[in-house]
Tab-separated table of C-alpha atoms in Angstrom:
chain	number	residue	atom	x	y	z
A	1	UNK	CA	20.122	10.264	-15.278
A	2	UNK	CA	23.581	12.237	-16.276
A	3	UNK	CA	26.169	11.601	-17.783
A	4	UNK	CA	29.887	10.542	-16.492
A	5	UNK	CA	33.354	12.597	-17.545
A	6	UNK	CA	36.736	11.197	-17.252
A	7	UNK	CA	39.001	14.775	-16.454
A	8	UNK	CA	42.923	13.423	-16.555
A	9	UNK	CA	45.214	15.589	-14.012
A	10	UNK	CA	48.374	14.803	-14.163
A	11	UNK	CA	50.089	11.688	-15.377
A	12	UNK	CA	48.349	8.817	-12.894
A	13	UNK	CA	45.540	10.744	-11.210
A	14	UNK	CA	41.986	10.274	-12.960
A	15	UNK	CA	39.181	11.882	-11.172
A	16	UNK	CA	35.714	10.579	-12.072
A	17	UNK	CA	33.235	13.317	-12.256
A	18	UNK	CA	28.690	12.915	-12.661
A	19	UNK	CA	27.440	15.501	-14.020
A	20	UNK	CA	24.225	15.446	-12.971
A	21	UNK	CA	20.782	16.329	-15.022
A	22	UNK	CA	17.504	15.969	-13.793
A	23	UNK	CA	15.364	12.761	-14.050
A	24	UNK	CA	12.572	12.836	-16.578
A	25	UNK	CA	9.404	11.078	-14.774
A	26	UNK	CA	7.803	8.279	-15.716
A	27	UNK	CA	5.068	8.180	-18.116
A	28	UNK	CA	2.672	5.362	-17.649
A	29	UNK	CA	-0.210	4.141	-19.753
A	30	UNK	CA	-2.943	1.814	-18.143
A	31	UNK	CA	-4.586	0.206	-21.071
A	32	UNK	CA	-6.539	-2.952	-20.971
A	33	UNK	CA	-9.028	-2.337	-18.022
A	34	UNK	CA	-12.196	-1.156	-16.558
A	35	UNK	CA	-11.828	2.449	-14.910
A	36	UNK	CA	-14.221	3.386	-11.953
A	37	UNK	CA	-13.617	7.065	-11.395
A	38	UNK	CA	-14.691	7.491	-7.982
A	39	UNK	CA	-17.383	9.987	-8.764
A	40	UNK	CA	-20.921	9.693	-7.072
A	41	UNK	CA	-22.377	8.346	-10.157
A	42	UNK	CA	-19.252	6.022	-11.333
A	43	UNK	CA	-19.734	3.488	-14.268
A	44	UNK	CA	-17.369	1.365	-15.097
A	45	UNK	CA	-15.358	2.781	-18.257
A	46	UNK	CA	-14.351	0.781	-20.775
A	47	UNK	CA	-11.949	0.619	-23.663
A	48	UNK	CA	-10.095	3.900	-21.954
A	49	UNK	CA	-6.364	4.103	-21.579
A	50	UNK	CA	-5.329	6.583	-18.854
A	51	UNK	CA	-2.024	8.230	-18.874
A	52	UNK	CA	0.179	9.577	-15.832
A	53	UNK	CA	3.246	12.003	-16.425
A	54	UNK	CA	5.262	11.702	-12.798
A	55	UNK	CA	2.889	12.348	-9.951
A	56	UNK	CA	-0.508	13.288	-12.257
A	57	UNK	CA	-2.853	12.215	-14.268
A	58	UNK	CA	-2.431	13.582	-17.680
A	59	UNK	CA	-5.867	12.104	-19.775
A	60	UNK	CA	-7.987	9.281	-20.333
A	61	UNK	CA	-8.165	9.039	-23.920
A	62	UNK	CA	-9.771	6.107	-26.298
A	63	UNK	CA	-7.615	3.047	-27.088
A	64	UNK	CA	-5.957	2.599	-29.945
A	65	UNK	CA	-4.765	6.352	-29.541
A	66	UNK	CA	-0.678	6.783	-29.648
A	67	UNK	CA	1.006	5.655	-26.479
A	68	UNK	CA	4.626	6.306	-27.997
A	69	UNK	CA	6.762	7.800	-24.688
A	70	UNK	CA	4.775	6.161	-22.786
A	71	UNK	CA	5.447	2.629	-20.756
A	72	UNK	CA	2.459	0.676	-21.123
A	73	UNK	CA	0.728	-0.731	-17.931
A	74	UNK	CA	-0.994	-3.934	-19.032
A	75	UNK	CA	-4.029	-4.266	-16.521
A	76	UNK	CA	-5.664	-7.610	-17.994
A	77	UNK	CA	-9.133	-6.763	-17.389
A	78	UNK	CA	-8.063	-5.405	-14.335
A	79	UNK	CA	-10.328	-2.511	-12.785
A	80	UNK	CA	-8.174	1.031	-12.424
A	81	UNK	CA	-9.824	3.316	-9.801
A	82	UNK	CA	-8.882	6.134	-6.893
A	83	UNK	CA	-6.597	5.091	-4.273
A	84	UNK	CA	-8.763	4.825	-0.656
A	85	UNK	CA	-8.699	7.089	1.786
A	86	UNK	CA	-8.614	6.436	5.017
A	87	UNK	CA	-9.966	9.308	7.510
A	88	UNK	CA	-9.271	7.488	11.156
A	89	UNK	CA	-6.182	6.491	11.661
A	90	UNK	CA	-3.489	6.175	14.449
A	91	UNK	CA	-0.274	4.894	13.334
A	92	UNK	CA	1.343	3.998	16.166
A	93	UNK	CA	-0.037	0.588	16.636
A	94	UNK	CA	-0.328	-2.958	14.912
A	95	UNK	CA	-3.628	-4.196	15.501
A	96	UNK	CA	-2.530	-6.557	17.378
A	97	UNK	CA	-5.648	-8.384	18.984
A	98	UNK	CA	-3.519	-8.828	22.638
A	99	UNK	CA	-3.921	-6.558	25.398
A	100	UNK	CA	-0.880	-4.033	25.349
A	101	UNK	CA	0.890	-2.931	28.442
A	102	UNK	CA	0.329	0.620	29.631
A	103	UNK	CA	-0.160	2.934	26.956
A	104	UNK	CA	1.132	6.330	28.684
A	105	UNK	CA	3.913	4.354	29.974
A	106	UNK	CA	5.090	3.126	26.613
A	107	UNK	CA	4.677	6.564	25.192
A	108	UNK	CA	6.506	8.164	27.494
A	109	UNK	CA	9.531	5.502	27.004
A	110	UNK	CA	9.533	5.567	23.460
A	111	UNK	CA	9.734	10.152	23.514
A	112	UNK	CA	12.573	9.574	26.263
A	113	UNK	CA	15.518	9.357	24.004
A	114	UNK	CA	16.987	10.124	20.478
A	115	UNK	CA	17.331	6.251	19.876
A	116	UNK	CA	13.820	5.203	20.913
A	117	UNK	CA	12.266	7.977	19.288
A	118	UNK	CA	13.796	7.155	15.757
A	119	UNK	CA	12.650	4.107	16.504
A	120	UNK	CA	9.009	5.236	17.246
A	121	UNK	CA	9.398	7.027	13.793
A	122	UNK	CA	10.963	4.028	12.174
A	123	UNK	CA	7.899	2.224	13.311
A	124	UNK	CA	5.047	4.595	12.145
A	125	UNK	CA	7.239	4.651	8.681
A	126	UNK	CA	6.742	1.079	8.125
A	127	UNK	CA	2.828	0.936	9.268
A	128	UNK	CA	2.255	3.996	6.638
A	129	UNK	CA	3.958	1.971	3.863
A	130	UNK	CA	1.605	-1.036	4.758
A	131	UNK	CA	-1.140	1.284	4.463
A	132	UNK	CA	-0.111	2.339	0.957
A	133	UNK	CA	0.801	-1.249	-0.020
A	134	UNK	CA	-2.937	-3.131	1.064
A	135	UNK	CA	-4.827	0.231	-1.382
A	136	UNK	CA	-5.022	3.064	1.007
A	137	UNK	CA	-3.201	6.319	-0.707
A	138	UNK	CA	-4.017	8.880	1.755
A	139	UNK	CA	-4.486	8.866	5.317
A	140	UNK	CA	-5.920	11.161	8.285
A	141	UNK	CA	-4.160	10.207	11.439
A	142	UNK	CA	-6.146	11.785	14.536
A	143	UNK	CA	-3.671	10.517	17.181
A	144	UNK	CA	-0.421	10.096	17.085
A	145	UNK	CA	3.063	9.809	19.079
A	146	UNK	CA	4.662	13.513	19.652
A	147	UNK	CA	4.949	14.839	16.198
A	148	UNK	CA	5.478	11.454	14.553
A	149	UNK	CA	3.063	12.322	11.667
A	150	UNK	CA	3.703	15.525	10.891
A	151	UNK	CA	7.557	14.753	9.944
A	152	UNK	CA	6.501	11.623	8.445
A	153	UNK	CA	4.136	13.768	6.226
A	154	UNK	CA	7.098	15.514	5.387
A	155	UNK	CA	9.151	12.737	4.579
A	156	UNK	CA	6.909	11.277	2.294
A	157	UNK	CA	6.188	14.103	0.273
A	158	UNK	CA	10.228	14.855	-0.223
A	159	UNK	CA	10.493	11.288	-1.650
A	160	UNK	CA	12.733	9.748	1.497
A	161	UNK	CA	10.283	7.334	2.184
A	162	UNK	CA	7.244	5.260	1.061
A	163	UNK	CA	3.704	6.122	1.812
A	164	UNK	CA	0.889	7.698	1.677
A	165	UNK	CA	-0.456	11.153	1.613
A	166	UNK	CA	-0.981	12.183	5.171
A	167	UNK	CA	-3.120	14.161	6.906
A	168	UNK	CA	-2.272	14.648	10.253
A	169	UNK	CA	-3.225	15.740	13.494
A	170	UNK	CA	-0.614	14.303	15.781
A	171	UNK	CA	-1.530	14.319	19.252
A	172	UNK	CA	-4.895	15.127	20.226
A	173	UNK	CA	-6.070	17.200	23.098
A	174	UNK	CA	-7.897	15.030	26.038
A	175	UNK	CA	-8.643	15.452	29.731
A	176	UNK	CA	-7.175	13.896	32.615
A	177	UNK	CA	-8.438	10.419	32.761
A	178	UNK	CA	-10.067	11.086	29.213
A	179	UNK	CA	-9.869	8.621	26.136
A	180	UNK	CA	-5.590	8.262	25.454
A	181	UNK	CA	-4.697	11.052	27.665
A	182	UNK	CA	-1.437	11.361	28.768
A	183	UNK	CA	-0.410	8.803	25.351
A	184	UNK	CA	-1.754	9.621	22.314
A	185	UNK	CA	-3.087	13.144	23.815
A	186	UNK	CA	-2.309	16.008	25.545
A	187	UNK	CA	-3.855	16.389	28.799
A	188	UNK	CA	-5.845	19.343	29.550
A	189	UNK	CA	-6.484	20.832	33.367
A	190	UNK	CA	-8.225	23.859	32.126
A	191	UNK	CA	-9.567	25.294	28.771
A	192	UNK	CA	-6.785	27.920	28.748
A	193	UNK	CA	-4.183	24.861	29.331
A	194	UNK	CA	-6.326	23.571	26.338
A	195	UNK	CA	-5.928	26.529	24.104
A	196	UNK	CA	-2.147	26.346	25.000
A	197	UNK	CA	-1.794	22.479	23.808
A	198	UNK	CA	-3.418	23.446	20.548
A	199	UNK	CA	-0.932	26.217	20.321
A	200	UNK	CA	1.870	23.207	20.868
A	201	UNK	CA	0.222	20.533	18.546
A	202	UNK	CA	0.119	24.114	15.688
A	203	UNK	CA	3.954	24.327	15.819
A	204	UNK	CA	4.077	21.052	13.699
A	205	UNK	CA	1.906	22.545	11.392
A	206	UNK	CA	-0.673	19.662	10.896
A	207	UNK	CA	-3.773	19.660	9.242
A	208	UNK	CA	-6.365	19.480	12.048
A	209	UNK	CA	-6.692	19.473	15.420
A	210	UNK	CA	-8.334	15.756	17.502
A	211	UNK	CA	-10.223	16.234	20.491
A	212	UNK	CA	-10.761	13.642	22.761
A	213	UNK	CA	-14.562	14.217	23.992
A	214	UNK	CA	-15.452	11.129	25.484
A	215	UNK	CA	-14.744	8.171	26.829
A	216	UNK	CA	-14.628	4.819	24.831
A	217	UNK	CA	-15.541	0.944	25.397
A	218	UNK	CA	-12.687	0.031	27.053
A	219	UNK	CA	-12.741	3.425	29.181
A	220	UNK	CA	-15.793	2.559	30.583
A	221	UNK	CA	-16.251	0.927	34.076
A	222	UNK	CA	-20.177	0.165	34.208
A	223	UNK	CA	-22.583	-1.569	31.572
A	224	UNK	CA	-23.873	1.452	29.517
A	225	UNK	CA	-20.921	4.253	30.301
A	226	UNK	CA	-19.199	4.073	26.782
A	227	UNK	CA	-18.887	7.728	25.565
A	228	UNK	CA	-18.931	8.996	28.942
A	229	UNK	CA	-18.590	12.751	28.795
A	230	UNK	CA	-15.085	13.745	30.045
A	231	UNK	CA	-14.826	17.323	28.283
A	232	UNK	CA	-16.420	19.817	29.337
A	233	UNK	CA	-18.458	21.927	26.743
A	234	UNK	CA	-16.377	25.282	27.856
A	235	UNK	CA	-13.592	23.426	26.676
A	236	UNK	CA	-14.909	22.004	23.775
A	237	UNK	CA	-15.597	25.526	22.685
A	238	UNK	CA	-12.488	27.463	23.002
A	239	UNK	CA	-10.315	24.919	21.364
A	240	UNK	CA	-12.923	24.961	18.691
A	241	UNK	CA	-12.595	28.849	18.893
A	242	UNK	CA	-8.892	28.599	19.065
A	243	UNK	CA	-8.279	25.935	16.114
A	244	UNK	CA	-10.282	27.706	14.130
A	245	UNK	CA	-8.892	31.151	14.746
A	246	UNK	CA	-5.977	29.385	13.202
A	247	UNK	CA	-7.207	27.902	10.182
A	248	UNK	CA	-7.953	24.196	11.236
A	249	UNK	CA	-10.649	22.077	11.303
A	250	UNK	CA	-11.749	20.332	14.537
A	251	UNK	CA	-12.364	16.318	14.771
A	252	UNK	CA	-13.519	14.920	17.464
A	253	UNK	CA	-13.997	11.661	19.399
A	254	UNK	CA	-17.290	10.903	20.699
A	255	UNK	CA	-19.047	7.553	21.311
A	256	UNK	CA	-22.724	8.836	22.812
A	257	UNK	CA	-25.336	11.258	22.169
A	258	UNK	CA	-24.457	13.430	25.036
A	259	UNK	CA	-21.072	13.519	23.450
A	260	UNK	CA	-22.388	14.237	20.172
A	261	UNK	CA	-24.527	16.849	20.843
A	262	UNK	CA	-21.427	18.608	22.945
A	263	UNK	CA	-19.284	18.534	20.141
A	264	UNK	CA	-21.684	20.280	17.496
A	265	UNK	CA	-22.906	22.721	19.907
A	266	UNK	CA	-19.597	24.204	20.684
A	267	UNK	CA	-18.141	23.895	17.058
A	268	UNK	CA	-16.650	20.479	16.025
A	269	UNK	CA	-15.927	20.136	12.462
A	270	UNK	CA	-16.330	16.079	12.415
A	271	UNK	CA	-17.788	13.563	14.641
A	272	UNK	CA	-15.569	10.896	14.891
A	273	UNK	CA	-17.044	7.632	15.061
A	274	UNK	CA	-20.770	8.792	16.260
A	275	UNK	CA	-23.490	7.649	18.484
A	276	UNK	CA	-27.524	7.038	17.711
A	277	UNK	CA	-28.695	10.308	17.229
A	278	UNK	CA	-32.343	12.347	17.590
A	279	UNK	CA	-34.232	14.924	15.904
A	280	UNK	CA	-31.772	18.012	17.467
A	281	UNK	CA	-28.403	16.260	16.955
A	282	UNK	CA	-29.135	16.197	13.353
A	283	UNK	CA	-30.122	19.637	12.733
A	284	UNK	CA	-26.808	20.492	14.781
A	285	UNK	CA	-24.965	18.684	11.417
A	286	UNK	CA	-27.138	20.685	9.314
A	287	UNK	CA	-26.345	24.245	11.502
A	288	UNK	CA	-22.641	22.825	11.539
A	289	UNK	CA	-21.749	21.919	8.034
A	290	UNK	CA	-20.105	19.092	10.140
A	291	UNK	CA	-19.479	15.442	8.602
A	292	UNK	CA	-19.210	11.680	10.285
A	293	UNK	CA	-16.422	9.823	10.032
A	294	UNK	CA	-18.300	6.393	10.476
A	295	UNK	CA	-15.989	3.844	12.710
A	296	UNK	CA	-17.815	0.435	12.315
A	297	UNK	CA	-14.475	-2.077	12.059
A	298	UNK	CA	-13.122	-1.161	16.155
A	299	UNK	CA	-16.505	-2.038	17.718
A	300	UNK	CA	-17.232	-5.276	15.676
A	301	UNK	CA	-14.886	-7.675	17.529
A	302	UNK	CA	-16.230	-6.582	20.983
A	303	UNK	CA	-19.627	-6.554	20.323
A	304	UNK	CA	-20.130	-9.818	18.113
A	305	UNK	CA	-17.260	-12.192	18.490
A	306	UNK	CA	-17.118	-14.497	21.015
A	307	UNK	CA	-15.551	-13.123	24.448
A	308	UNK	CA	-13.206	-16.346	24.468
A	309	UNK	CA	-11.571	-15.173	21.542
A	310	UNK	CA	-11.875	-11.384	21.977
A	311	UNK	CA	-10.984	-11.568	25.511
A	312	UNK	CA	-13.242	-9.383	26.620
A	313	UNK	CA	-15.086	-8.387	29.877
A	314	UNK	CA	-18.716	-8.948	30.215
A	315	UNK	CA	-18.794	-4.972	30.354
A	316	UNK	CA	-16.993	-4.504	27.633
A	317	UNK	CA	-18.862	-6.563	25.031
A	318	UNK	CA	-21.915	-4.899	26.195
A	319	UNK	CA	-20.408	-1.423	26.049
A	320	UNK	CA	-19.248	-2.789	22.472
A	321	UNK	CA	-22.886	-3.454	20.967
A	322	UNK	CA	-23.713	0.096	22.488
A	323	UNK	CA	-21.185	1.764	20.341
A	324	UNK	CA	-21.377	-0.799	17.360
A	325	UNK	CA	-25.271	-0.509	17.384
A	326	UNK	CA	-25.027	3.640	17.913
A	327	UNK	CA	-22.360	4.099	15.131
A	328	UNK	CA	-24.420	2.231	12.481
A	329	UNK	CA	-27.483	3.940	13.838
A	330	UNK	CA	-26.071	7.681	13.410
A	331	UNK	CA	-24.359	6.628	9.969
A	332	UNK	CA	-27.939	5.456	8.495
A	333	UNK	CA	-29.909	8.470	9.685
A	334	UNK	CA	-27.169	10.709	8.451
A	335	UNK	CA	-27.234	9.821	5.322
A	336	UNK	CA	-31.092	9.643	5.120
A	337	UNK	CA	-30.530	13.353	5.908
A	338	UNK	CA	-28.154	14.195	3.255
A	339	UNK	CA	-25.435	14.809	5.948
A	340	UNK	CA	-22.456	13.485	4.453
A	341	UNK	CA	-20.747	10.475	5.660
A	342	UNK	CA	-16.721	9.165	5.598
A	343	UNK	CA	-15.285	5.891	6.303
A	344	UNK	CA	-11.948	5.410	8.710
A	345	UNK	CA	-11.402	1.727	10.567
A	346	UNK	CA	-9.561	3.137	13.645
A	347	UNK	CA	-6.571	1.386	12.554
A	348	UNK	CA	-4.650	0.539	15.771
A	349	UNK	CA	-7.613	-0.836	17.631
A	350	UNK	CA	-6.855	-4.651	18.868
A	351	UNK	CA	-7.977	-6.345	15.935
A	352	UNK	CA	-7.884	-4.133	13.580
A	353	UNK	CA	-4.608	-3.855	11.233
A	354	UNK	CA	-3.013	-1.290	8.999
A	355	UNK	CA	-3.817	-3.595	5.998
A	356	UNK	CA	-7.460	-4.201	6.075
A	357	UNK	CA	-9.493	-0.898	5.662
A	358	UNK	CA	-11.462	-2.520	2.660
A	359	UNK	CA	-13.320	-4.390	5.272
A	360	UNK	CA	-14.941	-0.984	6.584
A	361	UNK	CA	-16.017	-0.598	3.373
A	362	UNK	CA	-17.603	-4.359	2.855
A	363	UNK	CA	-19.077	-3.483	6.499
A	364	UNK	CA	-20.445	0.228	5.537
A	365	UNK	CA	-22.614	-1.951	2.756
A	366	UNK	CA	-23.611	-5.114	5.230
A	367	UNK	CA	-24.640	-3.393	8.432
A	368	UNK	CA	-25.621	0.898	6.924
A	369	UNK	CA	-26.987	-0.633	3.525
A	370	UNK	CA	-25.447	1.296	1.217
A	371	UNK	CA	-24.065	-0.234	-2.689
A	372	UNK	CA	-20.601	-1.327	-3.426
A	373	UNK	CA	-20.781	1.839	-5.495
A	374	UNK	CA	-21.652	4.135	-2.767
A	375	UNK	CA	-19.065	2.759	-0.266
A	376	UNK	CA	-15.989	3.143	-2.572
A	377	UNK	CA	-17.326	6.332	-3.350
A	378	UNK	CA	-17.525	7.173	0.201
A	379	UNK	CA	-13.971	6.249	0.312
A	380	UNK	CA	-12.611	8.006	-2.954
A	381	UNK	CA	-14.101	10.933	-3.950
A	382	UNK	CA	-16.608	11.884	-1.135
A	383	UNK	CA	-13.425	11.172	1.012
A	384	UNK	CA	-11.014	13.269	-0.615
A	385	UNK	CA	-14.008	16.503	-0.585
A	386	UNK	CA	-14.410	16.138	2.938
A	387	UNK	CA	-11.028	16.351	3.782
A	388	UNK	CA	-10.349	19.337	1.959
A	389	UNK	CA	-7.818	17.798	-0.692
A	390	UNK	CA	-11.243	17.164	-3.850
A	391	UNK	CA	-8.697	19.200	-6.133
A	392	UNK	CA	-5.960	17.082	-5.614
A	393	UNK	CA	-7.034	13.618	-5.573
A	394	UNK	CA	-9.758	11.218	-4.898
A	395	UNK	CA	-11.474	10.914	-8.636
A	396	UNK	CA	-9.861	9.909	-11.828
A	397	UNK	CA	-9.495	13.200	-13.692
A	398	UNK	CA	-6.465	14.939	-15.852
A	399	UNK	CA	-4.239	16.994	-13.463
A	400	UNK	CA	-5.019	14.981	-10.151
A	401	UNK	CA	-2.895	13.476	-8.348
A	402	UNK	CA	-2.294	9.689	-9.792
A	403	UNK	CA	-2.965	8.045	-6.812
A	404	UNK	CA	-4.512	4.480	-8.553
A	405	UNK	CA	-5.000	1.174	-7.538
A	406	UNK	CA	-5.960	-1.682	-9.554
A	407	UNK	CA	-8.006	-4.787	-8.258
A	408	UNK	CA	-8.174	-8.327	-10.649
A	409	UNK	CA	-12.179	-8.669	-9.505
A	410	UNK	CA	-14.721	-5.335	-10.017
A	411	UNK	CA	-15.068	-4.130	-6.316
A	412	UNK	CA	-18.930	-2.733	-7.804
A	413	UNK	CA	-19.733	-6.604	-7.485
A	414	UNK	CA	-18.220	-7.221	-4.671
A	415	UNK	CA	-16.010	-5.310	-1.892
A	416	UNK	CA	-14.258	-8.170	-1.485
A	417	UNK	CA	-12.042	-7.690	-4.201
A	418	UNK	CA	-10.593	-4.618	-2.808
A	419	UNK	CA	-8.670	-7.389	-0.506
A	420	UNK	CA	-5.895	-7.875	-3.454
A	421	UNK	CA	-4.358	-5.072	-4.715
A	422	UNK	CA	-2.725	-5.879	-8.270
A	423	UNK	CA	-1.151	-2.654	-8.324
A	424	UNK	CA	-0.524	0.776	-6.408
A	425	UNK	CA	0.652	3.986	-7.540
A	426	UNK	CA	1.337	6.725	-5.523
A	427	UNK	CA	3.510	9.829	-5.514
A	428	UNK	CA	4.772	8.975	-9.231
A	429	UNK	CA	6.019	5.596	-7.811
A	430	UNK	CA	4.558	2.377	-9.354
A	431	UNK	CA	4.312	-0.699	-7.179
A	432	UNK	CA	3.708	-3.572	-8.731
A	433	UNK	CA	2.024	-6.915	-7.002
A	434	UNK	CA	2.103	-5.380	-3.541
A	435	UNK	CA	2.495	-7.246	-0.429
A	436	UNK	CA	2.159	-6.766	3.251
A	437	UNK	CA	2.665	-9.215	6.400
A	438	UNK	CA	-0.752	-10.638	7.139
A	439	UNK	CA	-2.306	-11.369	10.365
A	440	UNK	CA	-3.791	-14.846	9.669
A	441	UNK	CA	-5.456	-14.924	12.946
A	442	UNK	CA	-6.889	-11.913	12.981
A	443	UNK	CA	-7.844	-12.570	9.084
A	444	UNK	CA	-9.904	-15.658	10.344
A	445	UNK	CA	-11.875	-14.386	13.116
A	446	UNK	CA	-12.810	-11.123	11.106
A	447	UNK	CA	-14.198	-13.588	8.111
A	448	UNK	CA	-16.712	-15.326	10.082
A	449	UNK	CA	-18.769	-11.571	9.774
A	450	UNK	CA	-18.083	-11.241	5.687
C-alpha cells in the first residue's frame, strides 16, 4: 500500500512519485470448522475460530467472539489442521514411473552452464510449489542437485517464490559406486576426502548433512543384495564426527541391518528408510537418541505391482519385497519400543510424485497399524519435533507458524481425505482451492493398494 503524489516541475513536466509505506498483513479468521491440532492426543475441536496475523497464528478463541479486522475464512465444516511435513525428499525429479537416462550424466549437464542450471533451479522451484499446493508445508530434502535447495530455501523464505519451508541437505556424501554417487552425491575416495565434502556441502549452510550408506533396490545386482554396505564404518564415523563438530545432524540412507547397525554405531542421527531390525540395533536407537524416517511409498510399486507394469527385473521385485517387508518391519518394532518414528515418501522415486505424500500416511496405517490419528500426528507435530523446528510449526498453537491446511472430509476417518486439499496457507499466503498436474497413470496403479 502507499500513496501516489503528483509534484508539477515546470510548465509541461509532471513527475509521478509512490511513496511507499509498508503492507499491513493479512488477518484471517477460520470459522466454521473442525480443528485437529496435530498434538499426540488430537480431538477434533469444535465451534473454535482460529485467527492468523501475517505468517502466525495469533489464537483460537470461541465463536461468536469479535472478528472485526479480520477477513473471515468460511471453512463449511471443513477440518483446519497442521500443514504435513515431509522428511524424505529429493526435488529434483517427477516421479515419473519410466526409466530415466543416466543420472550422473544428466547432473553433470544440467551444473555445466548458467542457462541449464537456472533451469535445474527453475525446475526444483516448481516441484516445491507442487509440494505446498497437494498439503505438504515443510520439507526435508536429503539429496539434491549442487546447492539447488539451499538457495531455494532462501528464496522462499524472502517471499520470491512459492513453497514450502525447507530443510535441506543438498547433496549427500556417497562412495564410488554407492547409492547416487557422482549425481545426487558427492563421491568419497577416503574419509578425509569425506570430511572435506562435508566441509563443501557446509558452505551452503544447510540444515543436515545425507549420507549415502548403502546400496538400494535398483543398486543391487543379485537376489538379496539391497542395502549392500558400500561405506565403510571409518567413514561413517568421521563425517558423523565432522557434521557434528559443526552443529548438524546426520541422516542417513540405509536399506539392511548391516547398514543399520553401521550407521548407529558410528553416530547417525536418523535412519533413513530402515531395515528389519534385532535385539542390538534397537538398543543402538535407544544409546543414539536416533529416529526413523519410515520410507514405505518407493518400495511398494516394486515389490507388489505387477512387473509388466512396473517394469521391473525379476531381481528387482525381489530386492523390492526385501526392503518393503524390512522397512515396515523396523517401523513396527520401533515404535513398540518407544523409538520415535517419521514419515517421508522418497519423492522422486519412479512412481512416486511430488503431490501424493498423503498416501505414506494411508500406507503407515494399512501395512505398520497405526490410527489415522497417529499417522497425521506422525506427520504434524511428531514431524516438526524431530526435525528440530516443534517451536515453530507443526501443532496448532498461538505464535506458530500458520502453516494450515484444510480438507472437506475428517482425515481421523479416513486418510483418504488428505487427497483434496480445500485450502493451504503458508508463509502468510492463502491459497485457495489448490491444484497441481496429476499423474493419472500413476494415480491408477497406486489405487489398486488403497
Amino acid at each position: 500500500r502507499g500513496d501516489f503524489v503528483l509534484a508539477e516541475q515546470g510548465k509541461r513536466d509532471i513527475i509521478i512519485m509512490y511513496k511507499y509505506s509498508e503492507v499491513e498483513p493479512m488477518k484471517y479468521a477460520y470459522t466454521n470448522g473442525v480443528l485437529l491440532d496435530g498434538s499426540a492426543d488430537m480431538q477434533p475441536q469444535r465451534g473454535m475460530v482460529l485467527r492468523t496475523d501475517g505468517e502466525k497464528i495469533l489464537d483460537i478463541v470461541p465463536e461468536g467472539t469479535d472478528l472485526t479486522g479480520f477477513e473471515i475464512v468460511d471453512l463449511k465444516g471443513g477440518y483446519l489442521m497442521p500443514g504435513l511435513i515431509n522428511l524424505h525428499v529429493h526435488l529434483p525429479a517427477s516421479g515419473s514411473p519410466k526409466k530415466q537416462g543416466n543420472p550422473r550424466k544428466l547432473v553433470k549437464f544440467m551444473t555445466s552452464m548458467e542457462l541449464t542450471r537456472r533451469i535445474a533451479l527453475a525446475m526444483c522451484e516448481g516441484y516445491a510449489k507442487t509440494q505446498l499446493l497437494s498439503g505438504v508445508t515443510t520439507i526435508r530434502t536429503v539429496g539434491g542437485i549442487a546447492d539447488i535447495d539451499t538457495r531455494l530455501r532462501g528464496r522462499i523464505a524472502a517471499g520470491k517464490c512459492d513453497g514450502p519451508r525447507i530443510l535441506a541437505a543438498d547433496m549427500a556424501v556417497s562412495v564410488p559406486g554407492g547409492h547416487m554417487a557422482g549425481s545426487l552425491a558427492y563421491e568419497a575416495t577416503s574419509a578425509a576426502q569425506a570430511a572435506e565434502d562435508v566441509r563443501k556441502i557446509a558452505q551452503g549452510k544447510p540444515d543436515l548433512i545425507k549420507l549415502m550408506i548403502t546400496g538400494g533396490v535398483l543398486d543391487a545386482k543379485k537376489k538379496g543384495e539391497p542395502g549392500e554396505l558400500k561405506m565403510p564404518p571409518e567413514m561413517v564415523k568421521v563425517v558423523c564426527e565432522r557434521a557434528h563438530e559443526m552443529g548438524y545432524t546426520v541422516a542417513a540412507h540405509v536399506e539392511s541391518p548391516e547398514g543399520v547397525r553401521v550407521a548407529l554405531e558410528n553416530g547417525v542421527d536418523s535412519i533413513e528408510h530402515g531395515a528389519k531390525p534385532d535385539a542390538d540395533i534397537l538398543r543402538l536407537f535407544r544409546e543414539r537418541g536416533a529416529f526413523l524416517c519410515t520410507t514405505i511409498s518407493p518400495a511398494l510399486p516394486y515389490a507388489l505391482f505387477d512387473r509388466s507394469v512396473s517394469n521391473a527385473s525379476e531381481v528387482e521385485r525381489y530386492n523390492g519385497n526385501v526392503v518393503f517387508e524390512g522397512i515396515i518391519d523396523c517401523a513396527k518394532a520401533a515404535l513398540e519400543q518407544d523409538i520415535p518414528v517419521v514419515l517421508g515418501n522418497d519423492v522422486g522415486c519412479p512412481w512416486i510424485t511430488q503431490y501424493d505424500f498423503w498416501r505414506e500416511l494411508y500406507y503407515f496405517h494399512k501395512y505398520v497399524g497405526v490410527s489415522n490419528a497417529f499417522a497425521l500426528y506422525t506427520a504434524t507435530g511428531r514431524s516438526a519435533q524431530l526435525a528440530g523446528i516443534g517451536q515453530e510449526t507443526g501443532t496448532l498453537e498461538p505464535g506458530k507458524a500458520a502453516d494450515l491446511i484444510v480438507t472437506a472430509a475428517d482425515p481421523l476417518a479416513d486418510l483418504r481425505a488428505l487427497r483434496h486439499v480445500e485450502l493451504v496457507m503458508s508463509h502468510g499466503q492463502l491459497h485457495r482451492a489448490p491444484q497441481v498436474k496429476h499423474r493419472k497413470n500413476v494415480e491408477a496403479e497406486l489405487d489398486r493398494f488403497l
